[in-house]
C-alpha positions as MATLAB code, in Angstrom:
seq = 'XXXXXXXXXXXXXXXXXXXXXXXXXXXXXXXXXXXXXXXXXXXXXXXXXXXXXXXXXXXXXXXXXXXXXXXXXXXXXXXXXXXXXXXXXXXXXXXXXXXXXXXXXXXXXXXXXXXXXXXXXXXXXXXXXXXXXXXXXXXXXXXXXXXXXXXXXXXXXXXXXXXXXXXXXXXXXXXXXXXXXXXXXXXXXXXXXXXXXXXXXXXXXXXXXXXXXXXXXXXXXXXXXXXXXXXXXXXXXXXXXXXXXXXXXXX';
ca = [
       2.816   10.758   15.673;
       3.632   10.928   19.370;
      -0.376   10.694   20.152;
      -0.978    7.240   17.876;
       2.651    5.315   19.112;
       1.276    5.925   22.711;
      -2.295    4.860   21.471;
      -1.184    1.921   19.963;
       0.965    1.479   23.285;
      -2.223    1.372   25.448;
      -3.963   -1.334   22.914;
      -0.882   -3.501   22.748;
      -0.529   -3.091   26.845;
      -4.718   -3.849   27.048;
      -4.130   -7.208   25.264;
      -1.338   -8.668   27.012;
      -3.007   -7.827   30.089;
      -5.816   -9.618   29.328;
      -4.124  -13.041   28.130;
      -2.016  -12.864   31.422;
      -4.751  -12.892   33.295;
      -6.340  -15.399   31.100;
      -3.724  -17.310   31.299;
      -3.327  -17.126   34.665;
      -6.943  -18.546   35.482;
      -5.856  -21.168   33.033;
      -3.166  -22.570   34.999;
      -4.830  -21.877   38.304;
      -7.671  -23.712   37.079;
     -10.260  -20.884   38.800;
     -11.874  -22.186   34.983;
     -11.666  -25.284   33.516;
      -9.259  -24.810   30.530;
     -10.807  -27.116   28.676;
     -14.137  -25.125   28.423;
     -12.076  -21.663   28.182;
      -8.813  -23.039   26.452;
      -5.058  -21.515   27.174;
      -3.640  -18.543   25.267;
       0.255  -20.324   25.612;
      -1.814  -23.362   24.214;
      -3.758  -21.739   21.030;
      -1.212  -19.306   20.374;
       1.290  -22.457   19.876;
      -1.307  -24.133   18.154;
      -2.068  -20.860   15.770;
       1.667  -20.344   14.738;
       1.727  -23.941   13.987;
      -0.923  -24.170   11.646;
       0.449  -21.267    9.922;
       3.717  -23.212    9.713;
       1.957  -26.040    8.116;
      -0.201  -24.539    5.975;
      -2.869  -25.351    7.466;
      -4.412  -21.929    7.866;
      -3.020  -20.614    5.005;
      -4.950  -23.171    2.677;
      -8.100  -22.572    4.124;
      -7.953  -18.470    4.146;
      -6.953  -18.981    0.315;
     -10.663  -21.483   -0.024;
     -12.556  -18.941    1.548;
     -10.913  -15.159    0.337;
     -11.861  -16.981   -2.980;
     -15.897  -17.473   -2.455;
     -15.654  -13.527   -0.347;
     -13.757  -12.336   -3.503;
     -16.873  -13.335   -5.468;
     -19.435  -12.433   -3.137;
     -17.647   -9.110   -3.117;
     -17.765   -8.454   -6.603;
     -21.331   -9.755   -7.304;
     -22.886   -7.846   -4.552;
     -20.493   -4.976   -4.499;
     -21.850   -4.513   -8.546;
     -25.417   -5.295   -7.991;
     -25.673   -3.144   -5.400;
     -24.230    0.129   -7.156;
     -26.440   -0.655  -10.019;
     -29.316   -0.757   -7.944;
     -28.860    2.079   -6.220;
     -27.640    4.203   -9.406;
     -31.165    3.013  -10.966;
     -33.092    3.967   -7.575;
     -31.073    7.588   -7.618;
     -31.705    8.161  -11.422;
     -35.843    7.120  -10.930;
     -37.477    7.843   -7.493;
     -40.226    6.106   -8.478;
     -38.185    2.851   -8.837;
     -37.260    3.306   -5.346;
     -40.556    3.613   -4.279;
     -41.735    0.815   -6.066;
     -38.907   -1.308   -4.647;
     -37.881    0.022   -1.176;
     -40.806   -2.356    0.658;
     -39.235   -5.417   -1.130;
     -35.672   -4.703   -0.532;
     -36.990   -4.090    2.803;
     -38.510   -7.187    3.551;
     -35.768   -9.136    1.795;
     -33.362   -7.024    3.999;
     -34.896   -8.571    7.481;
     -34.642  -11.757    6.696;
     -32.287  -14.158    8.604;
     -29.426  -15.033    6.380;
     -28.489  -18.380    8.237;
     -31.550  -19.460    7.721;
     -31.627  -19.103    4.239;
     -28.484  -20.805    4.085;
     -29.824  -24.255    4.057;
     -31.668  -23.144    1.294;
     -28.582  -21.791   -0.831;
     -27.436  -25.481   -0.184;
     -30.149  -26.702   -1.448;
     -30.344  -24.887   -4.685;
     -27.052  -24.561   -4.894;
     -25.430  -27.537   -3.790;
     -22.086  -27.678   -1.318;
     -19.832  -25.984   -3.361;
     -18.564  -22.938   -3.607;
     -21.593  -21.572   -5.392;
     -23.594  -21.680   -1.809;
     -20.971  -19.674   -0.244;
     -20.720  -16.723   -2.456;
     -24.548  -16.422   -2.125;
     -24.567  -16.182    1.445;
     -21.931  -13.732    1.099;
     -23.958  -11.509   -1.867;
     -27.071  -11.559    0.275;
     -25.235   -9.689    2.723;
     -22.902   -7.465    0.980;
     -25.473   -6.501   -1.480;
     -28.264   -5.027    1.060;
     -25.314   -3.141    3.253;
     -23.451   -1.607   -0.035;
     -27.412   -0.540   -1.372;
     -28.031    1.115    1.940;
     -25.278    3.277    2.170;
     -24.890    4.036   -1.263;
     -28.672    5.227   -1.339;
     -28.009    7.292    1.929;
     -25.188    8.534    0.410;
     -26.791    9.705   -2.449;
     -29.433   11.551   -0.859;
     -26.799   13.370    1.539;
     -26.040   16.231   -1.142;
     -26.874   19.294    0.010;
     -29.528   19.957   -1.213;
     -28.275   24.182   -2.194;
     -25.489   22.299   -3.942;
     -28.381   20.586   -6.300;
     -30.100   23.880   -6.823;
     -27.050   25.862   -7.553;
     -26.226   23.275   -9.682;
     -29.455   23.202  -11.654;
     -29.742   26.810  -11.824;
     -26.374   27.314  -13.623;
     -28.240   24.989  -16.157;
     -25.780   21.680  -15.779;
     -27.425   18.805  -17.435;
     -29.550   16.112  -14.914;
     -26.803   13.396  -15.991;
     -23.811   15.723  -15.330;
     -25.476   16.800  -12.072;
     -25.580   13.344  -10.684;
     -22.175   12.113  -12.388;
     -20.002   15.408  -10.980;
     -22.217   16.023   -7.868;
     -24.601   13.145   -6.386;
     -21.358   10.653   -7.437;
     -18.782   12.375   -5.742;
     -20.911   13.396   -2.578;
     -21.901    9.826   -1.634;
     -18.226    7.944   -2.268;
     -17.525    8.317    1.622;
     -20.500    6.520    2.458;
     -19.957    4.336   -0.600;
     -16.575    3.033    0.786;
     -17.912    2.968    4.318;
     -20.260    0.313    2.886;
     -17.760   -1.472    0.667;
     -16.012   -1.604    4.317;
     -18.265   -2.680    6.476;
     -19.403   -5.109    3.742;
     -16.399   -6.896    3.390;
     -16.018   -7.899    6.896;
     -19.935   -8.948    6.820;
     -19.180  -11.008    3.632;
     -16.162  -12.633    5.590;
     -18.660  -13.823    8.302;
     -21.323  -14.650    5.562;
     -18.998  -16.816    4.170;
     -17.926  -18.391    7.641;
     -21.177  -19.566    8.235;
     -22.049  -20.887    5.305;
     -18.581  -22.834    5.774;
     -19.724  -23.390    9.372;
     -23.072  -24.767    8.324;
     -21.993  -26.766    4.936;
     -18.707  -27.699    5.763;
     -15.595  -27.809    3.215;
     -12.425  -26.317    3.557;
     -12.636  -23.539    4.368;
     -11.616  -21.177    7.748;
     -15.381  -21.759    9.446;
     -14.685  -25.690    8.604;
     -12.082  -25.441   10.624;
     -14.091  -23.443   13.973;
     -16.625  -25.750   12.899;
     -14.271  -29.146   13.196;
     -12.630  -27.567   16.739;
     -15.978  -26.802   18.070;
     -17.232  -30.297   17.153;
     -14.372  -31.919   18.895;
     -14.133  -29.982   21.931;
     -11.257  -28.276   21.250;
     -11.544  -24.246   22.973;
      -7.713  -24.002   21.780;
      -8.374  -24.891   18.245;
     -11.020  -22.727   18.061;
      -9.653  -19.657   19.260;
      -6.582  -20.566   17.138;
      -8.738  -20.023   14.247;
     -10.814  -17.337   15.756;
      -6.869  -15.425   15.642;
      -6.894  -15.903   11.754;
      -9.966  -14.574   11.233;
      -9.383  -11.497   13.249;
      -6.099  -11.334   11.042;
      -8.041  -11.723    7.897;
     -11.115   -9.338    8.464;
      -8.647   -6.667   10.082;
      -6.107   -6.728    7.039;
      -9.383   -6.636    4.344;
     -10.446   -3.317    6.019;
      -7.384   -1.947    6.218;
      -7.320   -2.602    2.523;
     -10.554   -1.427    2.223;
      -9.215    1.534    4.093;
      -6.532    2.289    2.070;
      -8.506    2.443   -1.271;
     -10.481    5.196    0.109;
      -8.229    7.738    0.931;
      -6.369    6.857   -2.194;
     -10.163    7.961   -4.254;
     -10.669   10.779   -1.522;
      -7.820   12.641   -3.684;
      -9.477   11.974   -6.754;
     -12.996   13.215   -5.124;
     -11.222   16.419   -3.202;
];
């Protein structure tokens, strides 16, 4: 207890140390402010967007289209993988195309979700599913193939069935790396989403960077940049959370 107050000590005393100095070149204009921006300014400017709504509106337009994404991919994904685990030669046949699918630049194929898709919502939760699908796949497959490999052969050789083998063995194995890619996939389809906001526009939290940015405004943007932080740190807390709540059920 005494070890993470004093950690959490350090962190807090880290980041006010940094916007006093930031600050401080602010005000003593060693940088322009208006290309670096103020922490007394965005901070004021944060809390009263927040007051107003403002950024409470747009987290609620884009949690929606991650909630989606999240779900979709999150689902796709575990089917995938459970079909690749269950049939090597599935993942043979389709490791070189999830591969290849897997490099590709997701902002660029965002104009192309806009075009298909159109400037709704619809555009955003596929930018987010082509990113949370391929992360959630790769760990779940890696997590799969991390069972010990003398746990599979004492399992087979007390005669357990191939489907009870994988359900009570290869399942319960791979759910760390399972949540460690439902984790890291969240905050990925947060800044899948973002972009696509960034790129399409809306209402969204990357409207918002996007309208700051557009009208010089440093302040505005780091104000936002604040929520996001707020946002992606709270989902993988959440995220978090949920895991050791199943690591009970899997110990």
């Amino acid at each position: 207890m005494y070890e993470r107050v004093t950690l959490l000590l350090g962190q807090l005393a880290i980041i006010v140390a940094w916007f006093l100095v930031w600050e401080w070149t602010a005000r003593a204009e060693l940088l322009p402010p208006a290309f670096i921006g103020q922490p007394s300014v965005f901070l004021d400017m944060f809390a009263a967007n927040v007051a107003d709504g403002t950024f409470l509106k747009a987290t609620a337009i884009t949690l929606q289209a991650v909630a989606i994404a999240f779900v979709i991919g999150s689902v796709l994904a575990l089917l995938t993988a459970l079909a690749m685990s269950v049939f090597p030669m599935l993942e043979k046949l389709l490791s070189p195309v999830i591969d290849a699918l897997n490099a590709l630049p997701r902002v660029a194929l965002i104009p192309l979700f806009i075009l298909w898709f159109g400037l709704g919502v619809t555009q955003k939760v596929a930018s987010g599913v082509s990113i949370m699908y391929f992360i959630l796949l790769s760990y779940t497959l890696a997590g799969a193939k991390s069972t010990g490999p003398d746990l599979m052969l004492l399992a087979k050789s007390l005669g357990i069935s191939r489907a009870a083998i994988f359900r009570r063995v290869v399942v319960p194995s791979a759910v760390p790396a399972i949540f460690a890619g439902l984790r890291l996939g969240m905050i990925y389809t947060v800044l899948g989403v973002i972009t696509a906001e960034l790129i399409a526009g809306g209402k969204g939290i990357g409207t918002l960077v996007s309208y700051y940015s557009n009208t010089f405004n440093p302040n505005g943007v780091f104000a936002t940049l604040i929520m996001l932080i707020i946002i992606t740190s709270t989902l993988a807390a959440l995220m978090s959370a949920a895991e050791r709540s199943i690591g009970k059920w899997r110990s």
